[in-house]
Short mmCIF file of C-alpha atoms in Angstrom, two decimals:
data_model
loop_
_atom_site.label_atom_id
_atom_site.label_comp_id
_atom_site.label_asym_id
_atom_site.label_seq_id
_atom_site.Cartn_x
_atom_site.Cartn_y
_atom_site.Cartn_z
CA MET A 1 -21.76 -14.51 -8.04
CA LYS A 2 -20.91 -16.51 -4.91
CA ASN A 3 -20.21 -14.33 -1.82
CA PHE A 4 -20.84 -11.20 -3.92
CA ASN A 5 -21.93 -8.99 -1.00
CA ILE A 6 -18.94 -9.65 1.23
CA LYS A 7 -16.54 -9.43 -1.73
CA ALA A 8 -17.98 -6.00 -2.56
CA VAL A 9 -17.50 -4.91 1.06
CA LEU A 10 -13.86 -6.06 1.01
CA PHE A 11 -13.28 -3.97 -2.12
CA LEU A 12 -14.91 -0.92 -0.50
CA ASN A 13 -12.92 -1.24 2.74
CA TYR A 14 -9.68 -1.53 0.79
CA PHE A 15 -10.67 1.48 -1.32
CA VAL A 16 -11.18 3.70 1.76
CA PHE A 17 -7.83 2.78 3.30
CA ALA A 18 -6.04 3.11 -0.02
CA ILE A 19 -6.94 6.82 -0.03
CA LEU A 20 -5.98 7.39 3.61
CA LEU A 21 -2.73 5.42 3.63
CA ASN A 22 -1.34 6.78 0.41
CA SER A 23 -2.24 10.39 1.14
CA VAL A 24 1.04 10.52 3.08
CA GLY A 25 2.94 11.74 -0.01
CA THR A 26 0.50 14.60 -0.48
CA VAL A 27 0.54 15.44 3.23
CA ILE A 28 4.37 15.45 3.29
CA LEU A 29 4.36 17.97 0.43
CA GLN A 30 1.72 20.12 2.14
CA MET A 31 3.51 20.00 5.50
CA GLN A 32 6.58 21.51 3.82
CA GLN A 33 4.44 24.30 2.35
CA ASN A 34 1.98 24.92 5.23
CA PHE A 35 4.26 24.56 8.26
CA GLY A 36 7.80 24.81 6.81
CA ILE A 37 8.66 21.23 7.80
CA SER A 38 11.91 19.86 6.28
CA LYS A 39 11.91 16.75 4.04
CA SER A 40 13.69 14.61 6.61
CA SER A 41 11.30 15.72 9.37
CA ALA A 42 8.22 15.24 7.19
CA SER A 43 9.37 11.74 6.22
CA VAL A 44 8.67 10.51 9.77
CA LEU A 45 4.95 10.53 8.91
CA GLU A 46 5.63 7.27 7.08
CA GLY A 47 6.87 5.84 10.38
CA PHE A 48 3.82 7.08 12.29
CA LYS A 49 1.74 5.17 9.72
CA ASP A 50 3.81 2.03 9.26
CA LEU A 51 5.13 1.32 12.76
CA PRO A 52 1.61 1.09 14.30
CA ILE A 53 0.72 -1.20 11.39
CA ALA A 54 3.70 -3.43 12.20
CA ILE A 55 3.22 -3.43 15.99
CA CYS A 56 -0.54 -4.03 15.92
CA SER A 57 -0.24 -6.70 13.24
CA PHE A 58 2.35 -8.55 15.32
CA ILE A 59 0.17 -8.39 18.45
CA LEU A 60 -3.23 -9.10 16.88
CA ALA A 61 -2.55 -11.48 14.00
CA SER A 62 -2.58 -14.74 15.97
CA PHE A 63 -5.93 -14.29 17.66
CA LEU A 64 -7.78 -11.85 15.39
CA PRO A 65 -10.20 -14.60 14.24
CA LYS A 66 -11.27 -15.06 17.87
CA ILE A 67 -12.05 -11.34 18.12
CA GLY A 68 -13.96 -11.67 14.87
CA ILE A 69 -12.89 -10.66 11.37
CA LYS A 70 -16.00 -8.57 10.80
CA ASN A 71 -15.78 -6.98 14.26
CA SER A 72 -12.15 -6.03 13.65
CA MET A 73 -13.01 -4.27 10.38
CA LEU A 74 -15.90 -2.40 12.05
CA ILE A 75 -13.59 -1.15 14.83
CA ALA A 76 -11.06 0.05 12.24
CA LEU A 77 -13.66 1.95 10.22
CA PHE A 78 -15.14 3.57 13.35
CA LEU A 79 -11.73 4.85 14.52
CA VAL A 80 -10.85 6.27 11.12
CA SER A 81 -14.25 7.93 10.67
CA CYS A 82 -13.89 9.77 13.98
CA MET A 83 -10.35 10.95 13.18
CA CYS A 84 -11.32 12.20 9.70
CA PHE A 85 -14.01 14.42 11.17
CA VAL A 86 -11.41 15.98 13.51
CA MET A 87 -8.81 16.77 10.81
CA PRO A 88 -10.50 19.84 9.21
CA PHE A 89 -9.81 21.63 12.51
CA SER A 90 -6.12 20.66 12.69
CA ASN A 91 -3.52 23.43 12.84
CA ASP A 92 -0.26 21.72 13.74
CA PHE A 93 2.04 18.90 12.59
CA TRP A 94 1.16 16.64 15.54
CA PHE A 95 -2.43 16.28 14.27
CA PHE A 96 -1.07 14.49 11.22
CA LYS A 97 1.15 12.25 13.34
CA LEU A 98 -1.96 11.25 15.29
CA LEU A 99 -3.97 10.79 12.09
CA PHE A 100 -1.48 8.39 10.54
CA THR A 101 -1.07 6.53 13.85
CA ILE A 102 -4.85 5.89 13.92
CA VAL A 103 -4.83 5.01 10.21
CA GLY A 104 -1.93 2.60 10.79
CA ILE A 105 -3.64 0.81 13.71
CA SER A 106 -6.89 0.58 11.76
CA PHE A 107 -5.22 -0.66 8.59
CA ALA A 108 -3.54 -3.46 10.54
CA LEU A 109 -7.02 -4.65 11.52
CA ILE A 110 -8.37 -4.20 7.99
CA LYS A 111 -5.55 -5.83 6.06
CA ILE A 112 -5.27 -8.93 8.24
CA SER A 113 -9.05 -9.29 8.13
CA VAL A 114 -9.24 -8.80 4.36
CA PHE A 115 -6.37 -11.20 3.59
CA THR A 116 -7.92 -13.80 5.91
CA SER A 117 -11.33 -13.31 4.28
CA ILE A 118 -9.99 -14.00 0.78
CA GLY A 119 -9.40 -17.62 1.73
CA LEU A 120 -12.99 -17.81 3.00
CA VAL A 121 -14.64 -16.47 -0.17
CA THR A 122 -12.51 -18.32 -2.78
CA ASP A 123 -12.27 -22.05 -3.49
CA THR A 124 -9.08 -22.68 -5.51
CA ASP A 125 -5.45 -21.45 -5.59
CA LYS A 126 -5.96 -19.76 -8.96
CA GLU A 127 -9.20 -18.10 -7.82
CA HIS A 128 -7.35 -16.93 -4.69
CA SER A 129 -4.51 -15.48 -6.78
CA SER A 130 -6.90 -13.83 -9.23
CA PHE A 131 -9.07 -12.27 -6.53
CA MET A 132 -5.94 -11.03 -4.72
CA GLY A 133 -4.78 -9.35 -7.94
CA TYR A 134 -8.12 -7.66 -8.55
CA LEU A 135 -8.37 -6.56 -4.91
CA GLU A 136 -4.89 -5.02 -4.96
CA GLY A 137 -5.79 -3.41 -8.30
CA PHE A 138 -8.85 -1.81 -6.75
CA PHE A 139 -6.63 -0.64 -3.88
CA MET A 140 -4.61 1.30 -6.44
CA ILE A 141 -7.82 2.74 -7.92
CA GLY A 142 -8.38 4.12 -4.42
CA VAL A 143 -4.89 5.61 -4.42
CA LEU A 144 -5.58 7.19 -7.82
CA MET A 145 -8.92 8.63 -6.72
CA GLY A 146 -7.37 9.86 -3.48
CA ASN A 147 -4.67 11.82 -5.32
CA VAL A 148 -7.27 13.34 -7.65
CA LEU A 149 -9.52 14.17 -4.70
CA PHE A 150 -6.73 15.90 -2.76
CA SER A 151 -5.60 17.83 -5.84
CA LEU A 152 -9.11 19.31 -6.20
CA PHE A 153 -8.75 20.94 -2.78
CA ILE A 154 -5.24 22.34 -3.39
CA ASP A 155 -4.80 26.11 -3.89
CA ASP A 156 -1.87 26.53 -6.31
CA HIS A 157 -1.94 30.31 -5.88
CA ASN A 158 -1.55 30.18 -2.10
CA PRO A 159 0.86 27.42 -0.99
CA ARG A 160 0.17 28.14 2.70
CA SER A 161 -3.60 27.69 2.34
CA THR A 162 -5.13 24.97 4.54
CA HIS A 163 -8.33 24.74 2.49
CA TRP A 164 -7.21 21.24 1.43
CA LEU A 165 -8.04 19.95 4.93
CA ASN A 166 -11.72 20.01 3.96
CA VAL A 167 -11.05 16.82 1.98
CA TYR A 168 -11.31 14.96 5.30
CA TRP A 169 -15.06 15.69 5.47
CA VAL A 170 -15.39 13.62 2.30
CA LEU A 171 -13.14 10.85 3.62
CA GLY A 172 -14.99 10.71 6.94
CA THR A 173 -18.30 10.32 5.13
CA LEU A 174 -16.87 7.59 2.89
CA SER A 175 -15.49 5.57 5.80
CA THR A 176 -18.81 5.90 7.66
CA LEU A 177 -20.67 4.51 4.64
CA SER A 178 -18.19 1.63 4.48
CA PHE A 179 -18.89 0.93 8.16
CA LEU A 180 -22.63 0.77 7.53
CA PHE A 181 -22.31 -1.52 4.47
CA LEU A 182 -20.10 -3.92 6.43
CA PHE A 183 -22.39 -3.86 9.47
CA PHE A 184 -25.30 -5.21 7.39
CA SER A 185 -23.22 -7.84 5.51
CA LYS A 186 -22.71 -11.47 6.53
CA LEU A 187 -19.39 -13.32 6.66
CA ASP A 188 -18.94 -16.98 7.60
CA GLU A 189 -15.74 -16.98 9.68
CA HIS A 190 -15.82 -20.64 10.76
CA GLU A 191 -12.89 -21.88 8.65
CA ALA A 192 -10.62 -19.05 9.82
CA LYS A 193 -10.76 -20.30 13.40
CA SER A 194 -8.84 -23.22 14.86
CA GLU A 195 -11.31 -24.75 17.27
CA LYS A 196 -8.63 -27.11 18.65
CA THR A 197 -6.38 -24.42 20.11
CA ASP A 198 -6.54 -21.69 22.71
CA LEU A 199 -4.68 -18.37 22.53
CA LEU A 200 -1.37 -20.00 23.49
CA GLY A 201 -1.89 -22.61 20.79
CA ASP A 202 -2.59 -19.90 18.22
CA LEU A 203 0.67 -18.19 19.16
CA ARG A 204 2.54 -21.49 18.73
CA ASN A 205 0.96 -21.96 15.31
CA SER A 206 2.06 -18.47 14.32
CA ALA A 207 5.61 -19.06 15.55
CA SER A 208 5.75 -22.31 13.59
CA LEU A 209 5.55 -20.33 10.34
CA PHE A 210 9.15 -19.22 10.86
CA SER A 211 10.30 -22.84 10.61
CA TYR A 212 9.52 -22.85 6.87
CA LYS A 213 12.34 -21.54 4.67
CA LYS A 214 9.86 -20.51 1.95
CA VAL A 215 8.08 -18.29 4.50
CA LEU A 216 11.35 -16.59 5.45
CA PHE A 217 12.24 -15.87 1.83
CA PHE A 218 8.69 -14.69 1.17
CA LEU A 219 8.89 -12.21 4.06
CA LEU A 220 12.17 -10.92 2.64
CA CYS A 221 10.43 -10.49 -0.75
CA ALA A 222 7.55 -8.58 0.86
CA PHE A 223 9.95 -6.33 2.79
CA LEU A 224 12.06 -5.51 -0.27
CA PHE A 225 9.09 -4.91 -2.55
CA VAL A 226 7.32 -2.47 -0.23
CA LEU A 227 10.61 -0.70 0.44
CA VAL A 228 10.78 0.13 -3.29
CA GLU A 229 7.04 0.68 -3.83
CA GLN A 230 6.55 3.04 -0.89
CA SER A 231 9.59 5.09 -1.83
CA PHE A 232 8.09 5.84 -5.24
CA GLN A 233 4.54 6.38 -4.03
CA THR A 234 5.48 8.65 -1.14
CA TRP A 235 8.06 10.84 -2.90
CA THR A 236 6.62 11.15 -6.41
CA PRO A 237 4.66 14.38 -5.59
CA THR A 238 7.79 16.01 -4.10
CA PHE A 239 9.91 14.78 -7.04
CA TYR A 240 7.51 16.42 -9.50
CA LYS A 241 7.34 19.65 -7.52
CA GLU A 242 11.07 20.12 -6.86
CA ILE A 243 12.84 18.27 -9.68
CA LEU A 244 10.43 18.73 -12.59
CA LYS A 245 9.13 22.08 -11.27
CA VAL A 246 5.44 21.49 -12.09
CA PRO A 247 2.55 23.12 -10.11
CA THR A 248 1.59 21.55 -6.75
CA SER A 249 -1.79 20.25 -7.94
CA MET A 250 -0.12 18.65 -10.96
CA SER A 251 2.50 17.08 -8.67
CA ILE A 252 -0.24 15.42 -6.65
CA GLN A 253 -2.03 14.35 -9.83
CA ALA A 254 1.22 12.65 -10.88
CA GLY A 255 0.72 10.46 -7.84
CA ALA A 256 -2.72 9.64 -9.25
CA VAL A 257 -1.18 8.66 -12.61
CA LEU A 258 1.30 6.43 -10.75
CA ALA A 259 -1.61 4.86 -8.87
CA GLY A 260 -3.49 4.36 -12.14
CA ALA A 261 -0.49 2.54 -13.58
CA PHE A 262 -0.35 0.40 -10.44
CA ALA A 263 -4.07 -0.37 -10.71
CA LEU A 264 -3.75 -1.43 -14.34
CA GLY A 265 -0.74 -3.60 -13.51
CA ARG A 266 -2.55 -5.31 -10.64
CA PHE A 267 -5.72 -5.92 -12.62
CA LEU A 268 -3.55 -7.48 -15.33
CA SER A 269 -1.86 -9.62 -12.68
CA GLY A 270 -5.30 -11.00 -11.83
CA PHE A 271 -5.55 -12.09 -15.47
CA PHE A 272 -1.98 -13.31 -16.04
CA SER A 273 -1.89 -15.26 -12.76
CA LYS A 274 -4.41 -17.63 -14.36
CA LYS A 275 -2.16 -18.12 -17.41
CA PHE A 276 1.43 -18.16 -16.14
CA SER A 277 3.43 -19.28 -13.12
CA TRP A 278 3.85 -16.51 -10.54
CA ILE A 279 7.66 -16.60 -10.78
CA TYR A 280 7.56 -15.70 -14.48
CA VAL A 281 5.25 -12.75 -13.76
CA VAL A 282 7.44 -11.49 -10.89
CA SER A 283 10.72 -11.91 -12.80
CA PHE A 284 9.40 -10.08 -15.87
CA CYS A 285 8.13 -7.19 -13.73
CA VAL A 286 11.30 -6.76 -11.65
CA VAL A 287 13.59 -6.80 -14.69
CA GLY A 288 11.26 -4.52 -16.68
CA PHE A 289 11.02 -1.99 -13.85
CA ALA A 290 14.80 -1.91 -13.35
CA ILE A 291 15.33 -1.27 -17.07
CA SER A 292 12.70 1.49 -17.07
CA ILE A 293 14.51 3.25 -14.18
CA LEU A 294 17.75 3.25 -16.16
CA LEU A 295 16.00 4.62 -19.24
CA VAL A 296 13.60 7.18 -17.73
CA LEU A 297 15.49 8.82 -14.84
CA PRO A 298 18.27 10.27 -17.09
CA LEU A 299 15.53 12.17 -18.94
CA THR A 300 14.68 14.13 -15.76
CA HIS A 301 18.10 15.84 -15.61
CA ASN A 302 18.41 19.46 -16.80
CA ILE A 303 14.73 19.63 -17.73
CA HIS A 304 13.02 23.03 -18.03
CA ILE A 305 9.26 23.25 -17.53
CA ASP A 306 7.33 26.52 -17.73
CA THR A 307 5.09 27.60 -14.87
CA GLY A 308 2.06 27.37 -17.17
CA THR A 309 2.70 23.70 -18.00
CA THR A 310 -0.31 21.37 -17.91
CA TRP A 311 -0.87 17.72 -18.77
CA LEU A 312 -1.72 18.82 -22.31
CA ASN A 313 1.70 20.32 -23.08
CA ALA A 314 4.10 18.59 -20.63
CA PRO A 315 7.34 16.91 -21.81
CA LEU A 316 7.28 13.15 -22.41
CA VAL A 317 9.17 12.30 -19.21
CA VAL A 318 6.33 13.79 -17.12
CA TYR A 319 4.12 10.96 -18.42
CA LEU A 320 6.74 8.20 -18.49
CA PHE A 321 7.88 8.43 -14.88
CA PRO A 322 4.61 7.40 -13.16
CA LEU A 323 3.78 4.83 -15.86
CA MET A 324 6.68 2.73 -14.59
CA GLY A 325 4.41 1.73 -11.73
CA GLY A 326 2.55 -0.60 -14.08
CA LEU A 327 5.58 -2.91 -14.11
CA LEU A 328 6.04 -2.84 -10.34
CA ALA A 329 2.39 -3.47 -9.51
CA PRO A 330 1.84 -7.23 -10.13
CA ILE A 331 4.67 -8.31 -7.81
CA TYR A 332 2.97 -7.83 -4.41
CA PRO A 333 -0.32 -9.70 -5.03
CA SER A 334 1.56 -12.50 -6.79
CA ILE A 335 3.93 -13.26 -3.91
CA ASN A 336 1.22 -12.77 -1.26
CA SER A 337 -1.19 -15.14 -2.94
CA VAL A 338 1.35 -17.92 -3.52
CA ILE A 339 2.28 -18.06 0.18
CA LEU A 340 -1.28 -17.77 1.52
CA ALA A 341 -2.58 -20.43 -0.86
CA SER A 342 0.12 -22.85 0.32
CA ILE A 343 -0.82 -22.89 4.04
CA PRO A 344 -3.99 -23.99 5.95
CA LYS A 345 -6.78 -21.39 6.19
CA TYR A 346 -6.64 -21.24 9.99
CA LEU A 347 -3.06 -19.88 9.63
CA HIS A 348 -4.03 -17.18 7.13
CA SER A 349 -4.59 -14.60 9.88
CA ALA A 350 -1.14 -15.22 11.37
CA MET A 351 0.52 -15.18 7.94
CA SER A 352 -1.37 -12.01 7.00
CA GLY A 353 -0.06 -10.39 10.16
CA LEU A 354 3.51 -11.23 9.19
CA ILE A 355 2.89 -9.84 5.70
CA VAL A 356 1.65 -6.56 7.17
CA VAL A 357 4.51 -6.34 9.70
CA PHE A 358 7.31 -6.83 7.17
CA SER A 359 5.55 -4.64 4.59
CA ALA A 360 5.18 -1.83 7.12
CA ILE A 361 8.83 -2.01 8.18
CA GLY A 362 9.92 -2.02 4.54
CA GLY A 363 7.70 0.98 3.76
CA THR A 364 9.05 3.00 6.67
CA ILE A 365 12.72 2.28 5.93
CA GLY A 366 12.25 2.91 2.21
CA SER A 367 10.57 6.27 2.73
CA ILE A 368 13.11 7.50 5.30
CA ILE A 369 16.11 6.47 3.17
CA THR A 370 14.59 8.06 0.07
CA GLY A 371 13.78 11.27 1.96
CA PHE A 372 17.34 11.50 3.33
CA VAL A 373 19.04 10.86 -0.02
CA PHE A 374 16.58 13.22 -1.75
CA GLN A 375 17.49 16.01 0.68
CA GLU A 376 21.26 15.42 0.84
CA PHE A 377 21.93 14.48 -2.80
CA SER A 378 19.14 14.48 -5.42
CA GLY A 379 15.77 12.98 -6.29
CA GLN A 380 17.29 10.97 -9.13
CA GLN A 381 19.91 9.34 -6.91
CA ALA A 382 17.23 8.51 -4.35
CA PHE A 383 15.30 6.49 -6.94
CA TYR A 384 18.44 4.92 -8.50
CA LEU A 385 19.03 3.30 -5.09
CA SER A 386 15.97 1.11 -5.65
CA LEU A 387 18.03 -1.03 -8.04
CA ILE A 388 19.74 -2.62 -5.01
CA PRO A 389 16.57 -3.98 -3.28
CA LEU A 390 15.16 -4.94 -6.71
CA SER A 391 18.20 -7.18 -7.33
CA LEU A 392 17.80 -8.80 -3.91
CA LEU A 393 14.05 -9.20 -4.53
CA ILE A 394 14.41 -11.27 -7.69
CA ILE A 395 17.05 -13.50 -6.07
CA SER A 396 14.78 -14.10 -3.05
CA ALA A 397 11.78 -14.84 -5.28
CA ILE A 398 13.72 -17.42 -7.30
CA ILE A 399 14.87 -19.18 -4.10
CA MET A 400 11.32 -19.07 -2.71
CA ASN A 401 9.97 -20.65 -5.90
CA LYS A 402 12.62 -23.38 -5.80
CA LEU A 403 11.71 -24.21 -2.19
CA LYS A 404 8.01 -24.35 -3.12
CA ILE A 405 8.72 -26.74 -6.03
CA ASN A 406 10.88 -28.98 -3.83
CA HIS A 407 8.15 -29.00 -1.17
CA LYS A 408 5.62 -30.23 -3.74
CA LYS A 409 7.98 -32.97 -4.90
#
């Protein structure tokens, strides 16, 4: 397979950061149990993760290719490895704020680099879209494995136990291995660089992206999607623990089931993107997910689950809730690929930066709103609110598709 080694490294890098980024839901639950942190206070961890992503992406996106795509990924992996080896000794909430700040900065470097690299290792629009789908699917495999990994270190009999922090020895080792694999891999970065411009020219090129209406509607789509996605991913463990009353380890495993549904949905998007127009895929998924919310959430009211409940004897709704993620999953890679494939490769870094910025802002706002509504009203009402951004998302996607068609004409 062409570019097999570097493609494998991109998958591995994404896998590592999938575990670290999406551990925030588990950490929020554990902060409430270990340190007595309230839901609204714990929800700021999403901001400590996403705001550094947004800020660093905005600053670095234009000239990241000049720093070096490979060099940027190596820096990110080094920072995260060091922080993971510190975490087993943490004993206060601020350690986790620092952790997610470092993870956020590093992920900004990784995601811009990975998105830019896709255009370098693929040759056609459909290959680009397919690879994006498979990559995002593997990202969700990382989320799934991360939830399972964390659940193995949870002590259900002692909620205040900090034994779970030992999971960071494993994560530190994994990120170090990823660093070494990348260090010995080769990546031709020539096409990602604009040899005709200096730093000021790169900034002008980046700013020029805002002159395209399709880019503006795409950024709105990315913002709205991640607002919904992050709300579900971050608060599913707490929803299972407090609304469905299942054990802590099972609550975290529910996050793994959600991630598994996301992974399946994104792998399928890699297949369906070769068969159907992206707008059909996105429309089907948005409508299907909205319908599933209206059908599944009512089942979570007045539910009684025994303390000895396991996955073998749980009520049907315990399985249905995370499976909804399969419908939500194909949307993000589909919209990202269609915009990246429609612009020159030397602008992919700048566009990737904008994707990361608006995704990070959407994730932060979504998590904070969900955490507030969850605390003040109920978990069900917090998730019902997602119907509003979903409605705006499908309208924005339709307009974006119309602009793309008119541009081709």
